[in-house]
CSV table of C-alpha atoms in Angstrom, one decimal:
chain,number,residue,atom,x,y,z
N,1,UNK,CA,-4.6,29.9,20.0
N,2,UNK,CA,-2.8,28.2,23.0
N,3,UNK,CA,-5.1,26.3,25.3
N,4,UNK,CA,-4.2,25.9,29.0
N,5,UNK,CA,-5.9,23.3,31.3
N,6,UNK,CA,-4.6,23.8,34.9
N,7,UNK,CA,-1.3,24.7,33.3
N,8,UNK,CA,1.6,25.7,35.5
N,9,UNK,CA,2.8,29.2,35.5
N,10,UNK,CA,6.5,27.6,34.9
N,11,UNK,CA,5.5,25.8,31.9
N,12,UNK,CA,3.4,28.9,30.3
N,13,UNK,CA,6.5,31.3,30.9
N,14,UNK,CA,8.6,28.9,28.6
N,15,UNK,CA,6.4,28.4,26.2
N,16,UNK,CA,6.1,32.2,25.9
N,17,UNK,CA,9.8,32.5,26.2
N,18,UNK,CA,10.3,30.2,22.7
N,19,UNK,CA,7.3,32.1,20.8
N,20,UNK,CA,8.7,35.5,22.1
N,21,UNK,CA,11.9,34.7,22.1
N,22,UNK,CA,12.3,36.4,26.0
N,23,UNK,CA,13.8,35.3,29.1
N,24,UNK,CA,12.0,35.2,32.2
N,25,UNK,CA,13.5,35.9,35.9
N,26,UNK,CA,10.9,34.7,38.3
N,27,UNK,CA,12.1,36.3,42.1
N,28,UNK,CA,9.4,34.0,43.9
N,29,UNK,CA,9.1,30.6,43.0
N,30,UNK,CA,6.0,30.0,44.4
N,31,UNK,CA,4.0,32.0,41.0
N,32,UNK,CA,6.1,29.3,39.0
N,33,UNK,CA,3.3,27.0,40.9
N,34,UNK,CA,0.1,29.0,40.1
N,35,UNK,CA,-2.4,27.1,37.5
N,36,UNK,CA,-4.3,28.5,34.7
N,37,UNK,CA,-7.3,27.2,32.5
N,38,UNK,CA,-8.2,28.8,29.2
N,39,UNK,CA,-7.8,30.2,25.8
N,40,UNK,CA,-4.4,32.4,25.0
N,41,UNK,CA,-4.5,34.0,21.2
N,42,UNK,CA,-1.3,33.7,20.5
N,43,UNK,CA,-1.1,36.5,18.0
N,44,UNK,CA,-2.0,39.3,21.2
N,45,UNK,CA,1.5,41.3,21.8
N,46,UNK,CA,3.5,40.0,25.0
N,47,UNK,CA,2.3,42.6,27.4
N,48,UNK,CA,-0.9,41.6,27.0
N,49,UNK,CA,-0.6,38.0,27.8
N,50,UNK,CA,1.2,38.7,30.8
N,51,UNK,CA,-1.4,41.5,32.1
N,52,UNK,CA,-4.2,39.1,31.6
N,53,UNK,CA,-2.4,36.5,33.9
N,54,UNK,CA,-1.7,39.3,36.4
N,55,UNK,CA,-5.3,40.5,36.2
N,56,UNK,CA,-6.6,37.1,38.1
N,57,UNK,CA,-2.8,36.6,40.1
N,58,UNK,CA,-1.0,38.6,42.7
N,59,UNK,CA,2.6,39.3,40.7
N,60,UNK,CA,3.7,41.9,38.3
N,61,UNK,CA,6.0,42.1,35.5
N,62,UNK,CA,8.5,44.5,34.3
N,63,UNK,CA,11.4,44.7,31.5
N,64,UNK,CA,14.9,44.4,32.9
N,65,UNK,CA,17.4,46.6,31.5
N,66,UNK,CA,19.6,45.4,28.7
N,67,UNK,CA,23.2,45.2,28.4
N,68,UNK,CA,22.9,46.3,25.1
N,69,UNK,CA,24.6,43.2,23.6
N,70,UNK,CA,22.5,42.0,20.3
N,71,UNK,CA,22.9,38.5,21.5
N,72,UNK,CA,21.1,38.9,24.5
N,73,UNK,CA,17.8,38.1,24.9
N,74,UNK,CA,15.0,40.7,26.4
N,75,UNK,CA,14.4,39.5,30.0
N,76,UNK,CA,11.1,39.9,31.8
N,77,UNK,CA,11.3,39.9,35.7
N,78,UNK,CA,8.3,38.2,37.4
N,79,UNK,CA,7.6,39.3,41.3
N,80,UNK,CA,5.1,38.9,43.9
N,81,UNK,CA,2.6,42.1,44.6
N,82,UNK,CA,2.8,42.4,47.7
């Protein structure tokens, strides 16, 4: 279990990007600023982490597409809802 105590965004997307071995594109830096408090169980699947954070935050998340290189990382592109 990961706890967060008025983490920043920023630092929860890399510490999600080691343990899921991802990359993140955030489009507006301002969510990199957004705070969370709380419990994460670190064994839930990726999707689910980040839906929980976009449950109580105004950005969305989607899978970029791949070049198809097995070197490459998965990246996950985080934008505003607006």
């Amino acid at each position: 279990k990961i706890m967060l105590d008025k983490t920043s965004m920023k630092e929860i997307l890399s510490i999600l990007s080691k343990r899921y071995d991802v990359d993140f594109v955030v489009r507006d830096k301002e969510i990199e600023n957004y705070t969370f408090s709380g419990g994460l169980i670190s064994m839930n699947r990726l999707e689910q982490l980040l839906d929980s954070f976009c449950i109580t935050s105004n950005f969305k998340w989607r899978y970029l597409p791949s070049s198809y290189d097995l070197h490459e990382k998965q990246r996950i592109e985080i934008y505003n809802n607006y």
